[in-house]
PDB file of C-alpha atoms and ligand atoms in Angstrom:
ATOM      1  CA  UNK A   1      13.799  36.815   0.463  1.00  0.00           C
ATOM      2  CA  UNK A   2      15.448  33.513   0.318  1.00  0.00           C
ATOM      3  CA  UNK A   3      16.952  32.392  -3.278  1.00  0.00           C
ATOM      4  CA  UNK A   4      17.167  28.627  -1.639  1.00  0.00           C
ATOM      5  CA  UNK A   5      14.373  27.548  -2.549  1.00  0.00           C
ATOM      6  CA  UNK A   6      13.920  24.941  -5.718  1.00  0.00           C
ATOM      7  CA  UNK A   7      11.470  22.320  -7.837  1.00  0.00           C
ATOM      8  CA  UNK A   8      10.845  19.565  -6.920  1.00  0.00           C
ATOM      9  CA  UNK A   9      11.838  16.675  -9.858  1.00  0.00           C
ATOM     10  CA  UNK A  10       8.618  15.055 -10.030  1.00  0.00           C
ATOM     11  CA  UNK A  11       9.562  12.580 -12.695  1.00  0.00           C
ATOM     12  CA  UNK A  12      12.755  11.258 -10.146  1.00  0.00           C
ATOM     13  CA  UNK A  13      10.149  11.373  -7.653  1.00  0.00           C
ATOM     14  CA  UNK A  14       7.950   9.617  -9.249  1.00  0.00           C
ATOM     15  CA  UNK A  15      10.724   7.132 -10.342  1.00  0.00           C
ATOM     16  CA  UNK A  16      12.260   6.150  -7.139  1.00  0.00           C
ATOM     17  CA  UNK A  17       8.816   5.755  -5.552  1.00  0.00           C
ATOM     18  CA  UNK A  18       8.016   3.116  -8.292  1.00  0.00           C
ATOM     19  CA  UNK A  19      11.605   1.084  -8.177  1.00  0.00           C
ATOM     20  CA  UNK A  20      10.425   0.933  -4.251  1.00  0.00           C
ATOM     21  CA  UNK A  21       7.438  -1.017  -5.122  1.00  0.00           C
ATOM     22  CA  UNK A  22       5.845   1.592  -2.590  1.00  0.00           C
ATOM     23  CA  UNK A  23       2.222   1.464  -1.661  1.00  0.00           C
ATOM     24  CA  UNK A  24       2.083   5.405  -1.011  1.00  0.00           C
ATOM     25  CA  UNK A  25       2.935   6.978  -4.255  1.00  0.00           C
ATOM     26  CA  UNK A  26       1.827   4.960  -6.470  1.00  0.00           C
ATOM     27  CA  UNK A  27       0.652   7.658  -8.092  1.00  0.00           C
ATOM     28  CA  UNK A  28       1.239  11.228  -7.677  1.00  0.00           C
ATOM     29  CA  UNK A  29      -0.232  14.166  -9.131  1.00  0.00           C
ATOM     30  CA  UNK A  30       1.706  17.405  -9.490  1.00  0.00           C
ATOM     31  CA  UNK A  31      -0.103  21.202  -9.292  1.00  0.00           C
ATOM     32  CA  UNK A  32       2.533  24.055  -9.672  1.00  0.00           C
ATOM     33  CA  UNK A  33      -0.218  25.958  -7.862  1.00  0.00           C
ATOM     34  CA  UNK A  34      -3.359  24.758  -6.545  1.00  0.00           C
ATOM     35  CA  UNK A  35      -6.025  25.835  -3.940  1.00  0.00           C
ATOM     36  CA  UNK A  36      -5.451  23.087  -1.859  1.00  0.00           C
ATOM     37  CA  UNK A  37      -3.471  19.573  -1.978  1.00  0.00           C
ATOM     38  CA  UNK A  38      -6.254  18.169   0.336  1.00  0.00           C
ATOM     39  CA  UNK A  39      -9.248  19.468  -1.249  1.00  0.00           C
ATOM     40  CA  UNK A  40      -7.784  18.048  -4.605  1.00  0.00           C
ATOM     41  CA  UNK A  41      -7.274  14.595  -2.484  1.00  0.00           C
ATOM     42  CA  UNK A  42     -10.541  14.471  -1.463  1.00  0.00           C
ATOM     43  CA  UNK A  43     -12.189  15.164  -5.081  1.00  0.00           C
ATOM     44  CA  UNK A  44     -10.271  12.499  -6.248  1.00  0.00           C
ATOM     45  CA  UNK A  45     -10.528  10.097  -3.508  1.00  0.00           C
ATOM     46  CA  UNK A  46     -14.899  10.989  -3.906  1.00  0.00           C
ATOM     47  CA  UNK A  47     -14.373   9.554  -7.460  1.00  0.00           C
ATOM     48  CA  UNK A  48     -13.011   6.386  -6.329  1.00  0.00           C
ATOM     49  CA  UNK A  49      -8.890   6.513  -6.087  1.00  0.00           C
ATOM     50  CA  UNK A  50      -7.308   3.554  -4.800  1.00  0.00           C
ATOM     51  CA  UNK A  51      -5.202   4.334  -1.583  1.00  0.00           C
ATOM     52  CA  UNK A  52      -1.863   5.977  -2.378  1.00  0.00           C
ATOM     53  CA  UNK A  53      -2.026   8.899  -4.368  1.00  0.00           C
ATOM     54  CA  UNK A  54      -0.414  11.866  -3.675  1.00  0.00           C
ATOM     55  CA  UNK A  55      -1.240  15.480  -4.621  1.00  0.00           C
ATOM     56  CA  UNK A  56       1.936  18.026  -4.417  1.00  0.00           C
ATOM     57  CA  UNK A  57       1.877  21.508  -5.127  1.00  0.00           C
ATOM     58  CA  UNK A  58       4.788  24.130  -5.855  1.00  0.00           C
ATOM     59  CA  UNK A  59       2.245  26.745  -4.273  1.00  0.00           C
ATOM     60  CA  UNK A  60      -1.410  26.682  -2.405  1.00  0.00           C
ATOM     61  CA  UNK A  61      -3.204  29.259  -2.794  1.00  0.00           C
ATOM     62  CA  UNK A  62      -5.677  28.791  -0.086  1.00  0.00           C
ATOM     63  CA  UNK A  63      -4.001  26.123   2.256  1.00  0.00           C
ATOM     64  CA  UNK A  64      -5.654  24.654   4.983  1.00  0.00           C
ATOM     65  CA  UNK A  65      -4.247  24.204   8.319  1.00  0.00           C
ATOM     66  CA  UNK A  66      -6.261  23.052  11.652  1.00  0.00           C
ATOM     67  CA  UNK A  67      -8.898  24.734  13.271  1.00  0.00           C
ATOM     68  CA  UNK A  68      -9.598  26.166  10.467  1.00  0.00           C
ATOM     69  CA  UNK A  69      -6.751  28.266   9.823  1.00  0.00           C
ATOM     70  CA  UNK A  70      -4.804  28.603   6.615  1.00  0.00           C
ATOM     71  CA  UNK A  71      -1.518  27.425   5.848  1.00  0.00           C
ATOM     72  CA  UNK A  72       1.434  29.574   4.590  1.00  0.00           C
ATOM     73  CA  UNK A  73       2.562  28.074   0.968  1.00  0.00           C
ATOM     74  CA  UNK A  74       5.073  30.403  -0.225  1.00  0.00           C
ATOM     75  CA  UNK A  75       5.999  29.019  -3.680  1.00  0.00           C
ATOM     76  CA  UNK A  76       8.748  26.515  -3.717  1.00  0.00           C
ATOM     77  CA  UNK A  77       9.889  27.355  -0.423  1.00  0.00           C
ATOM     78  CA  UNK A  78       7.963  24.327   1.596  1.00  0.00           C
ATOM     79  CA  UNK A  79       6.640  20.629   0.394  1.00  0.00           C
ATOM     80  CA  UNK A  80       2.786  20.860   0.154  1.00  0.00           C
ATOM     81  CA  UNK A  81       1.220  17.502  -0.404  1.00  0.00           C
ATOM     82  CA  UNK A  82      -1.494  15.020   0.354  1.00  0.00           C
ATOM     83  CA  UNK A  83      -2.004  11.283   0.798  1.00  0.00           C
ATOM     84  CA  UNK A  84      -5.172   9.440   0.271  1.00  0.00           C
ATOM     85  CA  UNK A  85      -4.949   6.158   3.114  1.00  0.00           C
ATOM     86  CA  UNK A  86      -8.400   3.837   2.814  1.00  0.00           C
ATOM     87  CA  UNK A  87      -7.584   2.260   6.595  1.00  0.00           C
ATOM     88  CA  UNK A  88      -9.837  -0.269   7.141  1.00  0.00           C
ATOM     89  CA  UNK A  89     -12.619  -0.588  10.364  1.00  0.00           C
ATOM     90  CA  UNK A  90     -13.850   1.846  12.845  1.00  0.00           C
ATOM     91  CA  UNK A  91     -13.777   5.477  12.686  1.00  0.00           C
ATOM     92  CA  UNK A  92     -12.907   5.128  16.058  1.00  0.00           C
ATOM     93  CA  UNK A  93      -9.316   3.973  14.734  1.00  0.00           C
ATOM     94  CA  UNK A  94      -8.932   7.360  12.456  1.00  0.00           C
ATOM     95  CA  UNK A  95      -7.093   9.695  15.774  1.00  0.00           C
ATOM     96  CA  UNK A  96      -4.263   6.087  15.522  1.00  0.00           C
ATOM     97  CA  UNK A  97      -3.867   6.698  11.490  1.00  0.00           C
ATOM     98  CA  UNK A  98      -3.116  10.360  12.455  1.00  0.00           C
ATOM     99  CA  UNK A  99      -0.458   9.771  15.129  1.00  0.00           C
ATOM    100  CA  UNK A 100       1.277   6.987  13.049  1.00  0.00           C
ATOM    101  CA  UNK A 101       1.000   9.723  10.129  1.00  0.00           C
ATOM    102  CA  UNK A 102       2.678  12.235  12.653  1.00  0.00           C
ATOM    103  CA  UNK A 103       5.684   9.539  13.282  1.00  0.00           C
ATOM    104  CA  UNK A 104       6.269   8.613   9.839  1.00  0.00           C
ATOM    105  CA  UNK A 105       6.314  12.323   9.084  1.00  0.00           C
ATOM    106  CA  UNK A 106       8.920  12.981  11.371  1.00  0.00           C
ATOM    107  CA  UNK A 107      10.626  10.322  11.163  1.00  0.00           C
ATOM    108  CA  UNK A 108      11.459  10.480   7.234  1.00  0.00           C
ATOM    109  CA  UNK A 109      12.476  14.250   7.786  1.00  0.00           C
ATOM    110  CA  UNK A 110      14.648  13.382  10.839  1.00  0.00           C
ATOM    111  CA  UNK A 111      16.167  11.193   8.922  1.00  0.00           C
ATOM    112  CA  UNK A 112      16.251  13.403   5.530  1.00  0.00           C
ATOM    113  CA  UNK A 113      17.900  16.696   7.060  1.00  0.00           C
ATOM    114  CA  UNK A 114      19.588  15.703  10.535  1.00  0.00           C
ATOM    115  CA  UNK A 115      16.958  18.127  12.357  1.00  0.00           C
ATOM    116  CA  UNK A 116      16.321  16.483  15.731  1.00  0.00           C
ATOM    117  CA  UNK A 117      12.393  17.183  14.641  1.00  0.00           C
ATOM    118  CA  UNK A 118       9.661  15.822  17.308  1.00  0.00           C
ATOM    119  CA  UNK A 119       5.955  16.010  17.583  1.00  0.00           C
ATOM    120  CA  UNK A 120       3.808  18.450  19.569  1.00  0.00           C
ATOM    121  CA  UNK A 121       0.376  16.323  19.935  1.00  0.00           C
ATOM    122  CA  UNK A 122      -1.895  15.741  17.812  1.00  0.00           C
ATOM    123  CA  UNK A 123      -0.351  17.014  14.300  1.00  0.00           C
ATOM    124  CA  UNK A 124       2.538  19.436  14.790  1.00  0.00           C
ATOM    125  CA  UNK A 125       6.462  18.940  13.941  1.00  0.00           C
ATOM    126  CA  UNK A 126       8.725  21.108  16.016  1.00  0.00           C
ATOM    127  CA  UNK A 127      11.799  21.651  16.842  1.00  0.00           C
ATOM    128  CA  UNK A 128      12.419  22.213  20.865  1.00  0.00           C
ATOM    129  CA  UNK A 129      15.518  23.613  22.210  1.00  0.00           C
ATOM    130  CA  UNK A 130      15.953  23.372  26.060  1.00  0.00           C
ATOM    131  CA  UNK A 131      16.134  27.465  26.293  1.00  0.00           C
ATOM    132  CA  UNK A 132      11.921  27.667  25.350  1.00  0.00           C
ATOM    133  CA  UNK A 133      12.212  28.387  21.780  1.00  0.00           C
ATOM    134  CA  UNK A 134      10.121  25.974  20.501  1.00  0.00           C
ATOM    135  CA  UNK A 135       9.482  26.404  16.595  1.00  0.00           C
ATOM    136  CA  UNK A 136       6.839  25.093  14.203  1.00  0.00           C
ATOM    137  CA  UNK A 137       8.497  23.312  11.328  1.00  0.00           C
ATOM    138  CA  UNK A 138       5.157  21.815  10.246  1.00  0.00           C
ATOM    139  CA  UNK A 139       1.986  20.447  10.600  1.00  0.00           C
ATOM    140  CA  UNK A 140      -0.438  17.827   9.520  1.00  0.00           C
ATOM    141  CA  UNK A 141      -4.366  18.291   8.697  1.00  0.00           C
ATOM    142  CA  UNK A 142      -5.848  15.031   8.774  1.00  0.00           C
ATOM    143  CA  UNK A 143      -9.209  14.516   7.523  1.00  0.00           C
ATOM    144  CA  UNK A 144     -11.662  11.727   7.776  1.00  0.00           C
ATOM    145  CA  UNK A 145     -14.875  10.256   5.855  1.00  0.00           C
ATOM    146  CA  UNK A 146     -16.736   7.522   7.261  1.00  0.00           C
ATOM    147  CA  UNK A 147     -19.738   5.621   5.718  1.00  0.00           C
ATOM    148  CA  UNK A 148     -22.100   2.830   7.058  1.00  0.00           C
ATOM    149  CA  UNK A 149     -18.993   0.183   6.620  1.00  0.00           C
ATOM    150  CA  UNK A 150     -16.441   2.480   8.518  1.00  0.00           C
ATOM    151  CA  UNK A 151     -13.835   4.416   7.459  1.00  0.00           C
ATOM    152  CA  UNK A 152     -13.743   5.616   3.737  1.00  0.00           C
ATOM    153  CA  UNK A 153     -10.826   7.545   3.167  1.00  0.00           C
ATOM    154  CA  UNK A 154      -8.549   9.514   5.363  1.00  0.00           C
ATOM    155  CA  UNK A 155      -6.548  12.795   3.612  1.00  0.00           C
ATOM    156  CA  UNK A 156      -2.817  12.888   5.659  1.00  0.00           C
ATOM    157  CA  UNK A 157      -2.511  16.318   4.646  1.00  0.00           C
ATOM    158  CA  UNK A 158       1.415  17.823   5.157  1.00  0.00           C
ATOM    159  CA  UNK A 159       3.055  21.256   4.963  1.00  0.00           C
ATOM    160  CA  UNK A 160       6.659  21.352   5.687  1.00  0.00           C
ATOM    161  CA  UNK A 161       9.006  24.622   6.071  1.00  0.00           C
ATOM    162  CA  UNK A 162      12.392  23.687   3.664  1.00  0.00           C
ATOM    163  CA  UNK A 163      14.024  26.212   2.862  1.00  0.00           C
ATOM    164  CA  UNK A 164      12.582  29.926   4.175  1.00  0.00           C
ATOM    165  CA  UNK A 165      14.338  32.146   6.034  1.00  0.00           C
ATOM    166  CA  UNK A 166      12.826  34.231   8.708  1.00  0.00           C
ATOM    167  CA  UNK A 167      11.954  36.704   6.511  1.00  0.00           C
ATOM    168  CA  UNK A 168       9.995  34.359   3.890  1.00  0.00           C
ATOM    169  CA  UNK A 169       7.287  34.106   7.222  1.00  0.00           C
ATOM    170  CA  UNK A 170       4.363  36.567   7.395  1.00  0.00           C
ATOM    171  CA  UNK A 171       5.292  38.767  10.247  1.00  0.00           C
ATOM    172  CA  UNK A 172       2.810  37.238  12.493  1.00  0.00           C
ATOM    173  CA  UNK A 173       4.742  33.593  12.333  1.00  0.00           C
ATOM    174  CA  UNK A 174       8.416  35.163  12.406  1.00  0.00           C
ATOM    175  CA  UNK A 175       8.840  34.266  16.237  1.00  0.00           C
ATOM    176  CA  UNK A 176       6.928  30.880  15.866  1.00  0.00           C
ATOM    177  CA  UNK A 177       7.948  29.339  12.802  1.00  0.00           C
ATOM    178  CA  UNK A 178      11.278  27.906  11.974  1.00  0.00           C
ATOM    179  CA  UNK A 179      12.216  25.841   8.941  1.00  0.00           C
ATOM    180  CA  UNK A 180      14.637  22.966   8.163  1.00  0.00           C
ATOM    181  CA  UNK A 181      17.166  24.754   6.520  1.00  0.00           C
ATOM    182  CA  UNK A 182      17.003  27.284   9.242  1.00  0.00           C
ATOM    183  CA  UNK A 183      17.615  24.207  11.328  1.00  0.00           C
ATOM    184  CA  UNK A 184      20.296  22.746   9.569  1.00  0.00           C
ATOM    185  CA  UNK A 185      22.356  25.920   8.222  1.00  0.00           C
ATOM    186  CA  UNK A 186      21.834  24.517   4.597  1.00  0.00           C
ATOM    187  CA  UNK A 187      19.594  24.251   1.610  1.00  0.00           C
ATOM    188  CA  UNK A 188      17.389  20.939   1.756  1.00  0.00           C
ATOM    189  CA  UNK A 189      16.674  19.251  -1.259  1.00  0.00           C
ATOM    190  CA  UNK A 190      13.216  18.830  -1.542  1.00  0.00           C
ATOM    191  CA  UNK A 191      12.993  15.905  -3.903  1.00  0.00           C
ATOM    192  CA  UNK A 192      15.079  14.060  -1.237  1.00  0.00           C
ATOM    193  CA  UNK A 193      12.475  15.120   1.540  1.00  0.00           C
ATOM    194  CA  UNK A 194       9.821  14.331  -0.035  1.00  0.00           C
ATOM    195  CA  UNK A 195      10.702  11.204  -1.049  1.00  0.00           C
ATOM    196  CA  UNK A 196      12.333  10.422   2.534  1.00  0.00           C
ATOM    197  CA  UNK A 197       8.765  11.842   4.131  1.00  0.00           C
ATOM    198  CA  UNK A 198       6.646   9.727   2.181  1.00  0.00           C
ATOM    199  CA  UNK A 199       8.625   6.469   2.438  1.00  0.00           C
ATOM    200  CA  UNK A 200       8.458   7.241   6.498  1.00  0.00           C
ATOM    201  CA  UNK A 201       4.520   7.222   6.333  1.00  0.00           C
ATOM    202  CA  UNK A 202       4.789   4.290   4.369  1.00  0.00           C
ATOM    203  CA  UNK A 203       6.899   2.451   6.596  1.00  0.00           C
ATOM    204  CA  UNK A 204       4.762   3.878   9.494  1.00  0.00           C
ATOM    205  CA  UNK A 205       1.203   3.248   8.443  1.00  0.00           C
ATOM    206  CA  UNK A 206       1.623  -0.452   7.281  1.00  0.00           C
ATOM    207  CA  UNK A 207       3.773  -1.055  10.627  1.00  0.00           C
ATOM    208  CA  UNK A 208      -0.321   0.081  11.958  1.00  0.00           C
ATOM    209  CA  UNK A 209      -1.948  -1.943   9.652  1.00  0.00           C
ATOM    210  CA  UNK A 210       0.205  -5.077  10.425  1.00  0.00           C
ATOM    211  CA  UNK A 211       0.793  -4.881  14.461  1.00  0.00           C
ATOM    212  CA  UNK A 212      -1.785  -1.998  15.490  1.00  0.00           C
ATOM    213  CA  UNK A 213      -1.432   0.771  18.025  1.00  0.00           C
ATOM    214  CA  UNK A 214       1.023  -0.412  20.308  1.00  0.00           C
ATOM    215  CA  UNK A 215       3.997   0.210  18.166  1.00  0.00           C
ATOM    216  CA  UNK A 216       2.319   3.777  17.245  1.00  0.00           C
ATOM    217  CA  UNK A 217       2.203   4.635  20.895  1.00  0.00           C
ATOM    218  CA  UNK A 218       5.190   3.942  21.384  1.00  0.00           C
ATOM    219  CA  UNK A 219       7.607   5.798  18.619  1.00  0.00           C
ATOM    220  CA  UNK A 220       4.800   8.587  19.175  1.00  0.00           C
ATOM    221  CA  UNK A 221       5.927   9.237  23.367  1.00  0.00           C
ATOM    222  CA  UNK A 222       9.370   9.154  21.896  1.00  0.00           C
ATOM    223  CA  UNK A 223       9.112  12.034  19.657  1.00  0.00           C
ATOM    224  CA  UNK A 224       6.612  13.874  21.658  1.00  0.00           C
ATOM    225  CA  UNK A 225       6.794  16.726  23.226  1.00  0.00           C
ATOM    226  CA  UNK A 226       5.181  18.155  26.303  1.00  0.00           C
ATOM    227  CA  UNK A 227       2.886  15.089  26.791  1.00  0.00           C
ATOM    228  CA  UNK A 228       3.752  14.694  30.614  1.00  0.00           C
ATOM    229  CA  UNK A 229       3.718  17.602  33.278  1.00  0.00           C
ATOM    230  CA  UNK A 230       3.447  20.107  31.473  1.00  0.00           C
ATOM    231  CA  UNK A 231       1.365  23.205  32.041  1.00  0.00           C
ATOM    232  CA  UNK A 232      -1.169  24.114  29.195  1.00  0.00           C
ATOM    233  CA  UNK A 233      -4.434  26.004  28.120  1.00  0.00           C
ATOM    234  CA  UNK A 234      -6.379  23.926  26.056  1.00  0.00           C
ATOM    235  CA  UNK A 235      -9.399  25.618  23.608  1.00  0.00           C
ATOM    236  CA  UNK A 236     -11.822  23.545  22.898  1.00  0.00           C
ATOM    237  CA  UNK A 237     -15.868  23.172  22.141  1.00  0.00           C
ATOM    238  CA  UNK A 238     -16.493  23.643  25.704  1.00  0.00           C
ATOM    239  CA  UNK A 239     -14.519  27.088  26.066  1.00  0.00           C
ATOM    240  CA  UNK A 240     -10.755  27.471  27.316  1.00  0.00           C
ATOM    241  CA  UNK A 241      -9.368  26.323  30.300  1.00  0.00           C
ATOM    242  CA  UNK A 242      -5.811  25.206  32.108  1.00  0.00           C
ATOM    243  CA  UNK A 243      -4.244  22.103  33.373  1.00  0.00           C
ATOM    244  CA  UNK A 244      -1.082  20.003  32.951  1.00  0.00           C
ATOM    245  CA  UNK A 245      -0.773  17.245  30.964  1.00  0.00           C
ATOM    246  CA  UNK A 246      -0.650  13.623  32.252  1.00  0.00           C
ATOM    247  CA  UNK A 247       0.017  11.527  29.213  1.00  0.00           C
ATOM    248  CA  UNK A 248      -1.313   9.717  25.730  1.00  0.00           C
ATOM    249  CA  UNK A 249      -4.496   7.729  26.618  1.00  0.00           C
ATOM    250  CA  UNK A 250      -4.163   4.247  24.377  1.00  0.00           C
ATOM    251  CA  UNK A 251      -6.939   5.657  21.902  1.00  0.00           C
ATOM    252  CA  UNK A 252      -4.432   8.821  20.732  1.00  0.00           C
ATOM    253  CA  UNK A 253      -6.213  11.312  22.904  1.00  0.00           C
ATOM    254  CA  UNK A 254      -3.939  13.821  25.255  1.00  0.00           C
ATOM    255  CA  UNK A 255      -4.629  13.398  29.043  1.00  0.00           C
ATOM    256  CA  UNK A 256      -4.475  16.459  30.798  1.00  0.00           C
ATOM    257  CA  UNK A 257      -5.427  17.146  34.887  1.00  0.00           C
ATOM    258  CA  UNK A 258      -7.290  20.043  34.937  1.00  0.00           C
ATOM    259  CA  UNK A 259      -6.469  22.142  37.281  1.00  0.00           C
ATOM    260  CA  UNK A 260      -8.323  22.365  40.471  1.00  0.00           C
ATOM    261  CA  UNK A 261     -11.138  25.289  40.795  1.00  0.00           C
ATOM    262  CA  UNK A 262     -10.166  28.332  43.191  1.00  0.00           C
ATOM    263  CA  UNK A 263      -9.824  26.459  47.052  1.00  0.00           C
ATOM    264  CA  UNK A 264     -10.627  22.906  45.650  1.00  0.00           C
ATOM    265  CA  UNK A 265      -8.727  19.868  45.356  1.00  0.00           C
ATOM    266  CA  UNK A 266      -6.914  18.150  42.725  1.00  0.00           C
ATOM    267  CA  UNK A 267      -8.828  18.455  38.934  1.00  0.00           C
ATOM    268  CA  UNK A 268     -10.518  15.446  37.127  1.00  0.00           C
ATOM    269  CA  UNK A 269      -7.951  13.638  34.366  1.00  0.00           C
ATOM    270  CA  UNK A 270      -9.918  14.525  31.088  1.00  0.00           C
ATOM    271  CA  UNK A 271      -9.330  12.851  27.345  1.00  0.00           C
ATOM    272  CA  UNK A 272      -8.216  15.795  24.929  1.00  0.00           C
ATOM    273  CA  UNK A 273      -9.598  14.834  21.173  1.00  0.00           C
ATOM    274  CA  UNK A 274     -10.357  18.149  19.643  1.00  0.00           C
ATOM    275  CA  UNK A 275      -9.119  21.713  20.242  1.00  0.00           C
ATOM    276  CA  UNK A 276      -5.896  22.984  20.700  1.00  0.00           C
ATOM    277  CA  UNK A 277      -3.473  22.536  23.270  1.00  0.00           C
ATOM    278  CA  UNK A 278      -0.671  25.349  24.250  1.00  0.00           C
ATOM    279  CA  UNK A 279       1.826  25.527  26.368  1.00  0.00           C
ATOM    280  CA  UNK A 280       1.560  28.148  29.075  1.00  0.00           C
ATOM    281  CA  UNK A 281       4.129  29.344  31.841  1.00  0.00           C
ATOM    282  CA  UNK A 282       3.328  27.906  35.252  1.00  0.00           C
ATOM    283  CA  UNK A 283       2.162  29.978  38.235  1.00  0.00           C
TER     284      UNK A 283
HETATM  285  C1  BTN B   1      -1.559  22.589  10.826  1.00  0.00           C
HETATM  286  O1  BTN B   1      -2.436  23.421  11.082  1.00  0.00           O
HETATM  287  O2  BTN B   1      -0.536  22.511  11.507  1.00  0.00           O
HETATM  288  C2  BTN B   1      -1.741  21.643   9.667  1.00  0.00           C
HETATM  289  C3  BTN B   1      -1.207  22.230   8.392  1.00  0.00           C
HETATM  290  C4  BTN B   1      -1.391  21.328   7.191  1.00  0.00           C
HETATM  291  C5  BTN B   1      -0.997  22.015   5.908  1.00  0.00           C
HETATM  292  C6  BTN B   1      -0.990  21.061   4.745  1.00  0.00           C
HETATM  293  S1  BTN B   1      -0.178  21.734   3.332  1.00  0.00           S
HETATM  294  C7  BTN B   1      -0.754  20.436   2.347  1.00  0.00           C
HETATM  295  C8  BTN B   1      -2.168  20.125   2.789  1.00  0.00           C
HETATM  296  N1  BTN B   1      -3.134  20.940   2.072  1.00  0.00           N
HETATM  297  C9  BTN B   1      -3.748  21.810   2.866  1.00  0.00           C
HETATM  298  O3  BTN B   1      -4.595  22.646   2.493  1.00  0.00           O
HETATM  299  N2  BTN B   1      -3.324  21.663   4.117  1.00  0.00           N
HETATM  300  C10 BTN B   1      -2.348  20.599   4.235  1.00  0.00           C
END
């Protein structure tokens, strides 16, 4: 087990979020344990919270990852929070709140621990040596409510690995899931990644707001990962099937040529929204 893990110092949180004047953490609400950060966002957001509140736990005890699996939330080891963003217009714009969500993210934790983190579309932060042994780091759930007027509320929902060693994973993550610290060789102070991780989606989702996608796009094909020529299998509603990937389409959706049926020709380009996209070795 590791003994580097630690509290996070709400009240300095809390404090240098304020001086900041910043619109995301305005308020935040700290659990020691708690089912889930985003479920609590959501109950709050139902009851009418303005945009910026954050939930953090110490500990989930049922965290939610995508596709409906959980999230590991060892106590004290990871950050475990939630944002509540009101985004106004379309729902179609909700997939461009996610990627700017997954840049902020990453960018506030580059910039925190020194960990040359990047993004594996939509949600996931990895790191991605050149020998193939990509790690998981974290991931974002990001979940949506629209009524007649548009979007309602979006939930940026983030886990982060800090401070576990191998051994902190269940065994069935060991050879997927890295952390920072495992990254960096050193303890990472979670008050400071927090704070540098929430002031990144700040900086991230007004840069949205203010000048739209483009931007987004752009510091999203830097850190990504895998987005071009690369061979995958993605699982979706319509059943599993392979391809390579041929790029971000403008509307946040992975491109990806699937490949060509047994003696056929070249596959049909199609949009990736949903389902999950892995990498697989090529034939
Ligand atoms: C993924 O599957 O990669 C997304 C994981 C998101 C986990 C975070 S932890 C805080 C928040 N609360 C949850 O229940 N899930 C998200």
């Amino acid at each position: 087990m590791s003994l580097a893990g630690g509290m996070i110092a709400v009240e300095a949180l809390r404090t240098m979020l304020a001086d900041r004047g910043a619109r995301i953490g305005r308020a935040v609400e700290y659990h020691a344990s708690i089912g889930s950060t985003n479920d609590r966002a959501r109950e709050l957001a139902a009851v009418g919270e303005p945009e910026g509140l954050v939930v953090l736990a110490g500990e989930q005890t049922r965290g939610r990852g995508r596709a409906g699996r959980s999230w590991h939330s060892a106590p004290e080891l990871g950050l475990y929070l939630s944002v509540l963003l009101r985004p106004t217009g379309a729902g179609e714009r909700v997939p461009l709140v996610a990627l700017a969500a997954a840049v902020g993210v990453a960018s506030g934790l580059r910039a925190a621990s020194g960990v040359d983190l990047r993004i594996k579309w939509p949600n996931d932060l990895v790191v991605d040596p050149p020998d193939g042994s990509r790690r998981k780091i974290g991931g974002i759930l990001t979940e949506g409510r629209a009524g007649v007027e548009g979007v309602r509320e979006v939930i940026v929902g983030v886990g982060v690995n800090l401070n576990h060693d191998s051994g902190d994973f269940p065994a069935e993550l060991r050879e997927s899931a890295g952390s920072l610290r495992m990254e960096r060789g050193r303890r990472i102070d979670p008050t400071g990644a927090a704070l540098a991780l929430l002031e990144g989606l700040e900086r991230w989702y007004v840069t949205w707001r203010e000048q739209g996608d483009a931007p987004v796009l752009a510091a999203y094909r830097d850190l990504g990962v895998g987005l071009e020529g690369h061979a995958v299998r993605v699982a979706g509603p319509g059943g599993s099937w392979t391809g390579v990937t041929a790029g971000l389409s403008e509307d946040g959706a992975l491109r990806v040529r699937r490949d060509a049926p047994e003696g056929g020709t070249r596959g049909e380009i199609v949009a990736v929204r949903f389902g999950e996209v892995e990498r697989v070795e090529e034939t």
